[in-house]
């Protein structure tokens, strides 16, 4: 390899195949950008997971109500659904409803899951519901959603929103 006078005099040399590569600063920038992307992704995934868990817990509660309604219709019997005295377990509270109680296990509220009201629902054999509260706001401290209970017996779960709104 012949080096010209300028390169020889100033110590400049050409890099050959195995000597070519990235400098420390270039690699540091790439690693920093990758770290920022990973941390942002983790935050987004964590928030999505929290919202999903709240939504699933609310849907489990509405499923319990809908199942109790189906049993009231099946047995043509008035059933009462509500919470235990410490508001942690939701299930049938009626007396004389042995068969439905065998088919509908109690639902335990997960820790950190709070409700704006703890309604007692009376479900008639025709499927209609009377409730001490027509809607219940569910929160985990960070997010909230509302469960609506209509007299016709339908329940619905609204979208998850920030608890601060």
mmCIF file of C-alpha atoms in Angstrom:
data_model
loop_
_atom_site.group_PDB
_atom_site.id
_atom_site.type_symbol
_atom_site.label_atom_id
_atom_site.label_comp_id
_atom_site.label_asym_id
_atom_site.label_seq_id
_atom_site.Cartn_x
_atom_site.Cartn_y
_atom_site.Cartn_z
ATOM 1 C CA UNK A 1 0.000 0.000 0.000
ATOM 2 C CA UNK A 2 1.358 3.328 -1.007
ATOM 3 C CA UNK A 3 0.549 6.228 1.276
ATOM 4 C CA UNK A 4 0.564 9.704 -0.044
ATOM 5 C CA UNK A 5 2.723 12.343 1.537
ATOM 6 C CA UNK A 6 -0.176 14.074 3.422
ATOM 7 C CA UNK A 7 -1.405 10.892 5.080
ATOM 8 C CA UNK A 8 2.067 9.801 6.006
ATOM 9 C CA UNK A 9 3.054 13.127 7.453
ATOM 10 C CA UNK A 10 -0.062 13.614 9.602
ATOM 11 C CA UNK A 11 -0.396 10.042 10.792
ATOM 12 C CA UNK A 12 -3.633 9.313 8.943
ATOM 13 C CA UNK A 13 -4.119 5.753 7.807
ATOM 14 C CA UNK A 14 -6.911 3.949 6.090
ATOM 15 C CA UNK A 15 -8.845 1.344 8.013
ATOM 16 C CA UNK A 16 -8.866 -2.085 6.563
ATOM 17 C CA UNK A 17 -11.719 -4.669 6.783
ATOM 18 C CA UNK A 18 -11.301 -5.848 10.395
ATOM 19 C CA UNK A 19 -10.288 -2.406 11.621
ATOM 20 C CA UNK A 20 -13.440 -0.672 10.330
ATOM 21 C CA UNK A 21 -16.268 -0.268 12.898
ATOM 22 C CA UNK A 22 -18.170 2.053 15.145
ATOM 23 C CA UNK A 23 -16.682 4.347 17.709
ATOM 24 C CA UNK A 24 -17.540 4.365 21.392
ATOM 25 C CA UNK A 25 -19.717 7.469 21.063
ATOM 26 C CA UNK A 26 -21.746 5.962 18.230
ATOM 27 C CA UNK A 27 -22.339 2.771 20.196
ATOM 28 C CA UNK A 28 -23.264 4.763 23.303
ATOM 29 C CA UNK A 29 -25.889 6.715 21.368
ATOM 30 C CA UNK A 30 -27.418 3.519 19.961
ATOM 31 C CA UNK A 31 -27.513 1.893 23.410
ATOM 32 C CA UNK A 32 -29.073 5.033 24.958
ATOM 33 C CA UNK A 33 -31.809 5.180 22.297
ATOM 34 C CA UNK A 34 -32.519 1.476 22.751
ATOM 35 C CA UNK A 35 -32.755 1.917 26.544
ATOM 36 C CA UNK A 36 -35.224 4.790 26.146
ATOM 37 C CA UNK A 37 -37.398 2.736 23.784
ATOM 38 C CA UNK A 38 -37.379 -0.279 26.097
ATOM 39 C CA UNK A 39 -38.273 1.769 29.181
ATOM 40 C CA UNK A 40 -41.120 3.545 27.343
ATOM 41 C CA UNK A 41 -42.433 0.175 26.136
ATOM 42 C CA UNK A 42 -42.358 -1.239 29.662
ATOM 43 C CA UNK A 43 -44.351 1.717 30.996
ATOM 44 C CA UNK A 44 -46.965 1.326 28.263
ATOM 45 C CA UNK A 45 -47.233 -2.435 28.805
ATOM 46 C CA UNK A 46 -47.563 -2.008 32.586
ATOM 47 C CA UNK A 47 -50.376 0.534 32.201
ATOM 48 C CA UNK A 48 -52.171 -1.664 29.676
ATOM 49 C CA UNK A 49 -51.877 -4.665 31.983
ATOM 50 C CA UNK A 50 -53.289 -2.699 34.932
ATOM 51 C CA UNK A 51 -56.220 -1.470 32.838
ATOM 52 C CA UNK A 52 -56.873 -4.991 31.560
ATOM 53 C CA UNK A 53 -56.877 -6.453 35.078
ATOM 54 C CA UNK A 54 -59.363 -3.831 36.303
ATOM 55 C CA UNK A 55 -61.596 -4.477 33.310
ATOM 56 C CA UNK A 56 -61.451 -8.249 33.811
ATOM 57 C CA UNK A 57 -62.281 -7.950 37.513
ATOM 58 C CA UNK A 58 -65.308 -5.788 36.686
ATOM 59 C CA UNK A 59 -66.392 -8.259 34.017
ATOM 60 C CA UNK A 60 -66.084 -11.104 36.535
ATOM 61 C CA UNK A 61 -68.398 -9.201 38.888
ATOM 62 C CA UNK A 62 -70.957 -8.600 36.110
ATOM 63 C CA UNK A 63 -70.666 -12.236 35.097
ATOM 64 C CA UNK A 64 -71.612 -13.173 38.658
ATOM 65 C CA UNK A 65 -74.706 -10.953 38.420
ATOM 66 C CA UNK A 66 -75.670 -12.390 35.029
ATOM 67 C CA UNK A 67 -75.206 -15.945 36.262
ATOM 68 C CA UNK A 68 -77.421 -15.232 39.285
ATOM 69 C CA UNK A 69 -80.054 -13.795 36.927
ATOM 70 C CA UNK A 70 -79.927 -16.941 34.789
ATOM 71 C CA UNK A 71 -80.397 -19.089 37.897
ATOM 72 C CA UNK A 72 -83.353 -16.977 39.071
ATOM 73 C CA UNK A 73 -84.993 -17.549 35.699
ATOM 74 C CA UNK A 74 -84.050 -21.232 35.640
ATOM 75 C CA UNK A 75 -85.573 -21.920 39.068
ATOM 76 C CA UNK A 76 -88.297 -19.248 38.705
ATOM 77 C CA UNK A 77 -87.257 -18.026 42.116
ATOM 78 C CA UNK A 78 -86.428 -14.632 43.611
ATOM 79 C CA UNK A 79 -82.741 -14.509 44.512
ATOM 80 C CA UNK A 80 -80.823 -11.926 46.496
ATOM 81 C CA UNK A 81 -77.228 -11.191 45.597
ATOM 82 C CA UNK A 82 -74.985 -9.003 47.696
ATOM 83 C CA UNK A 83 -71.810 -8.557 49.654
ATOM 84 C CA UNK A 84 -70.688 -9.990 52.958
ATOM 85 C CA UNK A 85 -70.505 -7.661 55.944
ATOM 86 C CA UNK A 86 -66.861 -6.761 55.225
ATOM 87 C CA UNK A 87 -67.619 -6.100 51.492
ATOM 88 C CA UNK A 88 -65.022 -8.538 50.188
ATOM 89 C CA UNK A 89 -67.188 -11.426 48.957
ATOM 90 C CA UNK A 90 -70.084 -11.157 46.496
ATOM 91 C CA UNK A 91 -72.626 -13.926 46.171
ATOM 92 C CA UNK A 92 -76.112 -15.213 46.871
ATOM 93 C CA UNK A 93 -77.424 -14.065 50.242
ATOM 94 C CA UNK A 94 -80.951 -15.422 50.014
ATOM 95 C CA UNK A 95 -82.272 -18.032 52.409
ATOM 96 C CA UNK A 96 -83.951 -21.056 50.956
ATOM 97 C CA UNK A 97 -82.052 -20.887 47.677
ATOM 98 C CA UNK A 98 -79.959 -24.002 48.187
ATOM 99 C CA UNK A 99 -79.920 -25.231 44.583
ATOM 100 C CA UNK A 100 -78.790 -21.894 43.088
ATOM 101 C CA UNK A 101 -76.149 -21.546 45.835
ATOM 102 C CA UNK A 102 -74.722 -24.904 44.794
ATOM 103 C CA UNK A 103 -74.412 -23.662 41.203
ATOM 104 C CA UNK A 104 -73.043 -20.194 41.911
ATOM 105 C CA UNK A 105 -69.909 -19.977 44.036
ATOM 106 C CA UNK A 106 -69.129 -16.721 45.817
ATOM 107 C CA UNK A 107 -66.841 -14.205 44.113
ATOM 108 C CA UNK A 108 -64.055 -12.698 46.204
ATOM 109 C CA UNK A 109 -63.049 -9.167 45.308
ATOM 110 C CA UNK A 110 -59.329 -8.880 44.581
ATOM 111 C CA UNK A 111 -57.218 -6.766 46.908
ATOM 112 C CA UNK A 112 -56.903 -3.136 45.832
ATOM 113 C CA UNK A 113 -60.268 -3.337 44.054
ATOM 114 C CA UNK A 114 -62.778 -0.884 45.566
ATOM 115 C CA UNK A 115 -66.371 -0.074 44.694
ATOM 116 C CA UNK A 116 -68.289 3.181 45.066
ATOM 117 C CA UNK A 117 -71.290 1.217 46.378
ATOM 118 C CA UNK A 118 -71.914 -2.305 47.582
ATOM 119 C CA UNK A 119 -75.427 -2.940 46.245
ATOM 120 C CA UNK A 120 -77.849 -5.643 47.163
ATOM 121 C CA UNK A 121 -79.665 -6.983 44.119
ATOM 122 C CA UNK A 122 -83.028 -8.685 44.151
ATOM 123 C CA UNK A 123 -83.451 -10.780 41.035
ATOM 124 C CA UNK A 124 -86.940 -12.082 40.301
ATOM 125 C CA UNK A 125 -87.799 -15.269 38.474
ATOM 126 C CA UNK A 126 -88.710 -13.256 35.376
ATOM 127 C CA UNK A 127 -85.144 -11.844 35.203
ATOM 128 C CA UNK A 128 -85.821 -8.289 36.345
ATOM 129 C CA UNK A 129 -83.487 -6.740 38.896
ATOM 130 C CA UNK A 130 -84.076 -4.203 41.637
ATOM 131 C CA UNK A 131 -80.913 -2.825 43.104
ATOM 132 C CA UNK A 132 -79.958 -0.448 45.893
ATOM 133 C CA UNK A 133 -77.631 1.191 43.339
ATOM 134 C CA UNK A 134 -78.093 1.291 39.558
ATOM 135 C CA UNK A 135 -74.402 1.863 38.893
ATOM 136 C CA UNK A 136 -71.211 0.997 40.682
ATOM 137 C CA UNK A 137 -67.896 2.687 40.073
ATOM 138 C CA UNK A 138 -64.962 0.294 40.290
ATOM 139 C CA UNK A 139 -61.447 1.566 40.949
ATOM 140 C CA UNK A 140 -57.992 0.290 41.703
ATOM 141 C CA UNK A 141 -56.674 3.726 42.717
ATOM 142 C CA UNK A 142 -55.130 4.412 39.325
ATOM 143 C CA UNK A 143 -58.032 3.672 36.967
ATOM 144 C CA UNK A 144 -61.808 3.469 37.228
ATOM 145 C CA UNK A 145 -64.806 2.198 35.314
ATOM 146 C CA UNK A 146 -68.542 2.003 35.858
ATOM 147 C CA UNK A 147 -70.790 -1.047 35.952
ATOM 148 C CA UNK A 148 -74.403 -0.213 35.080
ATOM 149 C CA UNK A 149 -77.255 -2.415 36.269
ATOM 150 C CA UNK A 150 -80.626 -1.904 34.591
ATOM 151 C CA UNK A 151 -84.016 -2.963 35.938
ATOM 152 C CA UNK A 152 -84.479 -5.185 32.915
ATOM 153 C CA UNK A 153 -81.606 -7.310 34.185
ATOM 154 C CA UNK A 154 -78.858 -6.196 31.844
ATOM 155 C CA UNK A 155 -75.433 -5.238 33.115
ATOM 156 C CA UNK A 156 -72.770 -3.361 31.205
ATOM 157 C CA UNK A 157 -69.198 -2.335 31.840
ATOM 158 C CA UNK A 158 -68.005 1.036 30.586
ATOM 159 C CA UNK A 159 -64.493 1.757 29.323
ATOM 160 C CA UNK A 160 -61.589 2.181 31.698
ATOM 161 C CA UNK A 161 -60.645 5.793 32.459
ATOM 162 C CA UNK A 162 -58.047 7.475 34.592
ATOM 163 C CA UNK A 163 -59.114 7.725 38.237
ATOM 164 C CA UNK A 164 -58.077 11.388 38.333
ATOM 165 C CA UNK A 165 -60.712 12.431 35.718
#
